[in-house]
Amino acid sequence: MSISSPYENLAKTAFWRSGVAEASPYQPEGIYSKKWNIPYEYKIATAGSCFAQHISRELKQNGFNVLDMEPAPYDLPKKLHNKFGFSMYSARYGNIYTTQQLLQLAKEVVGKFTPADTVWEKDGRFYDALRPAVEPSGYASVAELTAHRKHHLSKVEELFSTMDLFIFTLGLTEAWVHKESGTVYPTAPGTIAGAYDKNKYIFKNYSFIEVMKAFTQFLGIIRSIREDRSTPKVLLTVSPVPLTATASGKHVLQATTYSKSVLRAVAGEFASNHENIDYFPSYEIITNQAAKGEFYESNLRSVRSDGVEVVMNTFFAEHKPSENNGKLTNLRRGRRQAIQSEPDDDDLQCEEALVEFYNR
Amino acid sequence: MKKRILFIGTSHIGTFRSAWDPIEGSDEFEADFFGVPEPVWTGLLSNGSFQISDNKLLLPTQEEILSAFNFKLDAELKKSREYLLRSKYVFDANDNYSKIVLIDFDFHYRFPLWKNDDGIYMYDNAPVSLDLLLSLDRFAGNMHSHSGKYRQSGLTFKDDKEVSFISLIKLIRQLVPNVPIDLIREPFNMSSNIKRDKHNRIETQIISNKQLHDFAIKKSRGDEKTKMRNKIVKAVFDASVATSFECHQLCTDRLGLNIRHLPQPQETLDDTYAGTKDIFSVAYGDTGRLNRHCTPKYAEYYFKDILDV
């Protein structure tokens, strides 16, 4: 039977009016169909920009087997976990905003790269420039910092070699780089520690090709350190949190659009071409025009808890906690209670937001 | 004009009060004491909020105090509750103290903390910074390990709240920024006086020593009979003393406090190590020798320093 147009008989979600304008942003039907299941026994590793902390936390609260290679000491009060970089992700690497930062970490783990200028000093204390927020007061000595980093890298190696699923939230394309060595930093020098020196550091805004290449290399390294040389499953998301500031010289709105577009395109490219890589549309759910910005706090950056809940409901509708452990009711209830009691974004560690301080 | 000294601490403060008796009536000094048992401090820190108002360091509100004692009470807790409800505040800044002395605000060594060959503090098998140690619940709280009995008898602790006395010290510092604060320090596991037996303190130490022993065996790969075990035990023990000291140092540097050490224990420690086959039987046997320093005699000796205001 012939049809008059290729758009005839398409699903309602294929049309803007029925898929967005007249649909509830709180129940975005058909926006995500999983490529594969996440079995209960899957060892999940999480990393990414600060929005990824929501995902990590929600997965844990819903009984998924999220790895934590560097758990907090058992008697560290929970409210202090994030302050010291614990319980945010599967290891204590803090936020990984760019794919280049992720690649650099993997390279360092396997000894293919030695970052330079990794110790930033402030008021007599020493900060790990590659994760400056995990020790808020820094270390007492370079030796202490080095010992901590060595331990951290060994745990990341363990993580990368054992994970079955890697959930990574792509956050930014902008970064600050050490000119001579190419070392990529998560924060601009001088924000938490260190000092900005234009002869020493350069600003970099990565392109689609560069981000693609970095993530491809990252996957290659991951394969190389795994005993069976396998590639784990990968779930990519893009952070819906706009840039706090841009050093690109463009308007921040334009810079944000560039950054998110590149990252979204990279995620789409990987998901389209690799059976083991899936894309989860948290970016689209939060930025959905039908929500009219309601999923954002008044600063129009931070994501409100009900936005996070919609994101995670969408995720759990496909990857059901009940399929994982048969404790759906209690877990869901527990999750809701946790969400209600949590102070949303205030509870997250987002170093990039610190640059707002310079907005005078 | 008399110099006023304020002592703040646990029930151990009674030792100091006794030692003060001969000085009572002095033309030069007068002293005030504020003390409640350790678990009560924990209850107050974990259930309530100390605040500053009208130049006073206020106790948590009546409601908060009552909620910390909400079941059947043993005599000691009941007495403490009545004392707190009557007191309303810890001290008044207008009382012009020349010095404030904190007793028993101690950092306790926690298992499985140790120091590796490079001098890095390790918590189990992960390196840990002193800042993190200072943030550990109970590390700077000192009270939880003795609180089992009190939990049973109705003292409630909110597990989600930080139980640390550092916040309290910060408030004191805020209220009287120029008054010197002494922190009397007792090295690890030497804080209990014999009287604490009835509060299970000795038992707590024995449990603690068993952990130390188990940890040493684990670290020496189960070879109980080699010298390695004692070497490790000593290393762990040394680390515990050093950790406690360094944490105090860090804390006092940050808060501008003076550390004062109780006299004695070094010779006892050396004696403990000398030629012993089993550290535990000597150091923590039934002799109680490491506890003996906490007597009025020692407190009196200690006043020589404290009174130098």
PDB file of C-alpha atoms in Angstrom, chain A residues 89-184:
ATOM      1  CA  TYR A  89      31.187   8.992  41.573  1.00  0.00           C
ATOM      2  CA  SER A  90      32.780   5.572  41.410  1.00  0.00           C
ATOM      3  CA  ALA A  91      36.153   6.964  42.390  1.00  0.00           C
ATOM      4  CA  ARG A  92      37.328  10.159  43.958  1.00  0.00           C
ATOM      5  CA  TYR A  93      38.141  11.996  40.732  1.00  0.00           C
ATOM      6  CA  GLY A  94      35.664  14.830  41.266  1.00  0.00           C
ATOM      7  CA  ASN A  95      33.895  16.278  38.262  1.00  0.00           C
ATOM      8  CA  ILE A  96      35.255  15.335  34.860  1.00  0.00           C
ATOM      9  CA  TYR A  97      33.960  18.092  32.653  1.00  0.00           C
ATOM     10  CA  THR A  98      35.645  17.365  29.350  1.00  0.00           C
ATOM     11  CA  THR A  99      36.348  14.232  27.377  1.00  0.00           C
ATOM     12  CA  GLN A 100      39.977  15.326  27.194  1.00  0.00           C
ATOM     13  CA  GLN A 101      40.117  15.293  30.991  1.00  0.00           C
ATOM     14  CA  LEU A 102      38.713  11.761  30.980  1.00  0.00           C
ATOM     15  CA  LEU A 103      41.221  10.619  28.380  1.00  0.00           C
ATOM     16  CA  GLN A 104      44.054  12.198  30.318  1.00  0.00           C
ATOM     17  CA  LEU A 105      43.015  10.320  33.454  1.00  0.00           C
ATOM     18  CA  ALA A 106      42.988   7.019  31.575  1.00  0.00           C
ATOM     19  CA  LYS A 107      46.374   7.767  30.031  1.00  0.00           C
ATOM     20  CA  GLU A 108      47.817   8.614  33.420  1.00  0.00           C
ATOM     21  CA  VAL A 109      46.444   5.379  34.825  1.00  0.00           C
ATOM     22  CA  VAL A 110      48.259   3.298  32.219  1.00  0.00           C
ATOM     23  CA  GLY A 111      51.414   5.394  32.354  1.00  0.00           C
ATOM     24  CA  LYS A 112      51.074   6.862  28.885  1.00  0.00           C
ATOM     25  CA  PHE A 113      50.986  10.419  30.110  1.00  0.00           C
ATOM     26  CA  THR A 114      52.487  12.293  33.000  1.00  0.00           C
ATOM     27  CA  PRO A 115      50.604  15.490  33.649  1.00  0.00           C
ATOM     28  CA  ALA A 116      52.659  18.571  34.396  1.00  0.00           C
ATOM     29  CA  ASP A 117      52.081  21.367  36.859  1.00  0.00           C
ATOM     30  CA  THR A 118      49.771  19.219  38.946  1.00  0.00           C
ATOM     31  CA  VAL A 119      50.467  20.808  42.296  1.00  0.00           C
ATOM     32  CA  TRP A 120      48.863  24.155  42.954  1.00  0.00           C
ATOM     33  CA  GLU A 121      49.770  26.015  46.111  1.00  0.00           C
ATOM     34  CA  LYS A 122      47.600  28.312  48.164  1.00  0.00           C
ATOM     35  CA  ASP A 123      48.310  29.678  51.634  1.00  0.00           C
ATOM     36  CA  GLY A 124      50.957  27.080  52.270  1.00  0.00           C
ATOM     37  CA  ARG A 125      48.695  24.177  51.340  1.00  0.00           C
ATOM     38  CA  PHE A 126      49.002  21.996  48.258  1.00  0.00           C
ATOM     39  CA  TYR A 127      46.160  21.147  45.897  1.00  0.00           C
ATOM     40  CA  ASP A 128      45.905  18.386  43.330  1.00  0.00           C
ATOM     41  CA  ALA A 129      45.302  20.512  40.235  1.00  0.00           C
ATOM     42  CA  LEU A 130      43.577  17.614  38.512  1.00  0.00           C
ATOM     43  CA  ARG A 131      40.961  17.264  41.253  1.00  0.00           C
ATOM     44  CA  PRO A 132      41.353  20.390  43.358  1.00  0.00           C
ATOM     45  CA  ALA A 133      38.026  20.117  45.137  1.00  0.00           C
ATOM     46  CA  VAL A 134      38.417  16.696  46.748  1.00  0.00           C
ATOM     47  CA  GLU A 135      40.558  18.060  49.556  1.00  0.00           C
ATOM     48  CA  PRO A 136      38.982  21.440  50.293  1.00  0.00           C
ATOM     49  CA  SER A 137      41.916  22.589  52.422  1.00  0.00           C
ATOM     50  CA  GLY A 138      44.558  20.968  50.271  1.00  0.00           C
ATOM     51  CA  TYR A 139      47.374  18.742  51.505  1.00  0.00           C
ATOM     52  CA  ALA A 140      50.073  19.494  54.025  1.00  0.00           C
ATOM     53  CA  SER A 141      52.880  18.540  51.653  1.00  0.00           C
ATOM     54  CA  VAL A 142      53.596  17.587  48.075  1.00  0.00           C
ATOM     55  CA  ALA A 143      54.560  14.115  49.322  1.00  0.00           C
ATOM     56  CA  GLU A 144      51.134  13.677  50.881  1.00  0.00           C
ATOM     57  CA  LEU A 145      49.435  14.881  47.705  1.00  0.00           C
ATOM     58  CA  THR A 146      51.516  12.511  45.592  1.00  0.00           C
ATOM     59  CA  ALA A 147      50.719   9.544  47.806  1.00  0.00           C
ATOM     60  CA  HIS A 148      47.013  10.316  47.633  1.00  0.00           C
ATOM     61  CA  ARG A 149      47.111  10.657  43.857  1.00  0.00           C
ATOM     62  CA  LYS A 150      49.019   7.392  43.449  1.00  0.00           C
ATOM     63  CA  HIS A 151      46.406   5.603  45.481  1.00  0.00           C
ATOM     64  CA  HIS A 152      43.625   7.280  43.523  1.00  0.00           C
ATOM     65  CA  LEU A 153      45.089   6.197  40.182  1.00  0.00           C
ATOM     66  CA  SER A 154      45.390   2.601  41.341  1.00  0.00           C
ATOM     67  CA  LYS A 155      41.713   2.642  42.267  1.00  0.00           C
ATOM     68  CA  VAL A 156      40.713   4.191  38.947  1.00  0.00           C
ATOM     69  CA  GLU A 157      42.640   1.460  37.147  1.00  0.00           C
ATOM     70  CA  GLU A 158      40.756  -1.140  39.157  1.00  0.00           C
ATOM     71  CA  LEU A 159      37.531   0.609  38.263  1.00  0.00           C
ATOM     72  CA  PHE A 160      38.221   0.807  34.561  1.00  0.00           C
ATOM     73  CA  SER A 161      39.304  -2.788  34.358  1.00  0.00           C
ATOM     74  CA  THR A 162      36.302  -4.209  36.181  1.00  0.00           C
ATOM     75  CA  MET A 163      33.320  -2.048  35.183  1.00  0.00           C
ATOM     76  CA  ASP A 164      30.602  -3.575  32.999  1.00  0.00           C
ATOM     77  CA  LEU A 165      28.862  -0.300  32.288  1.00  0.00           C
ATOM     78  CA  PHE A 166      30.354   3.175  32.171  1.00  0.00           C
ATOM     79  CA  ILE A 167      27.900   6.047  32.534  1.00  0.00           C
ATOM     80  CA  PHE A 168      29.489   9.293  31.469  1.00  0.00           C
ATOM     81  CA  THR A 169      27.894  12.722  31.406  1.00  0.00           C
ATOM     82  CA  LEU A 170      29.511  15.039  28.923  1.00  0.00           C
ATOM     83  CA  GLY A 171      29.660  18.502  30.431  1.00  0.00           C
ATOM     84  CA  LEU A 172      31.849  21.055  28.701  1.00  0.00           C
ATOM     85  CA  THR A 173      34.010  21.638  25.667  1.00  0.00           C
ATOM     86  CA  GLU A 174      35.888  24.526  27.279  1.00  0.00           C
ATOM     87  CA  ALA A 175      38.956  23.869  29.384  1.00  0.00           C
ATOM     88  CA  TRP A 176      42.214  25.354  30.571  1.00  0.00           C
ATOM     89  CA  VAL A 177      45.355  23.630  29.437  1.00  0.00           C
ATOM     90  CA  HIS A 178      48.997  23.713  30.439  1.00  0.00           C
ATOM     91  CA  LYS A 179      50.697  25.090  27.344  1.00  0.00           C
ATOM     92  CA  GLU A 180      53.876  23.092  27.429  1.00  0.00           C
ATOM     93  CA  SER A 181      52.584  19.653  28.401  1.00  0.00           C
ATOM     94  CA  GLY A 182      48.989  19.772  27.238  1.00  0.00           C
ATOM     95  CA  THR A 183      47.739  18.893  30.710  1.00  0.00           C
ATOM     96  CA  VAL A 184      43.994  19.585  30.952  1.00  0.00           C
TER      97      VAL A 184
END
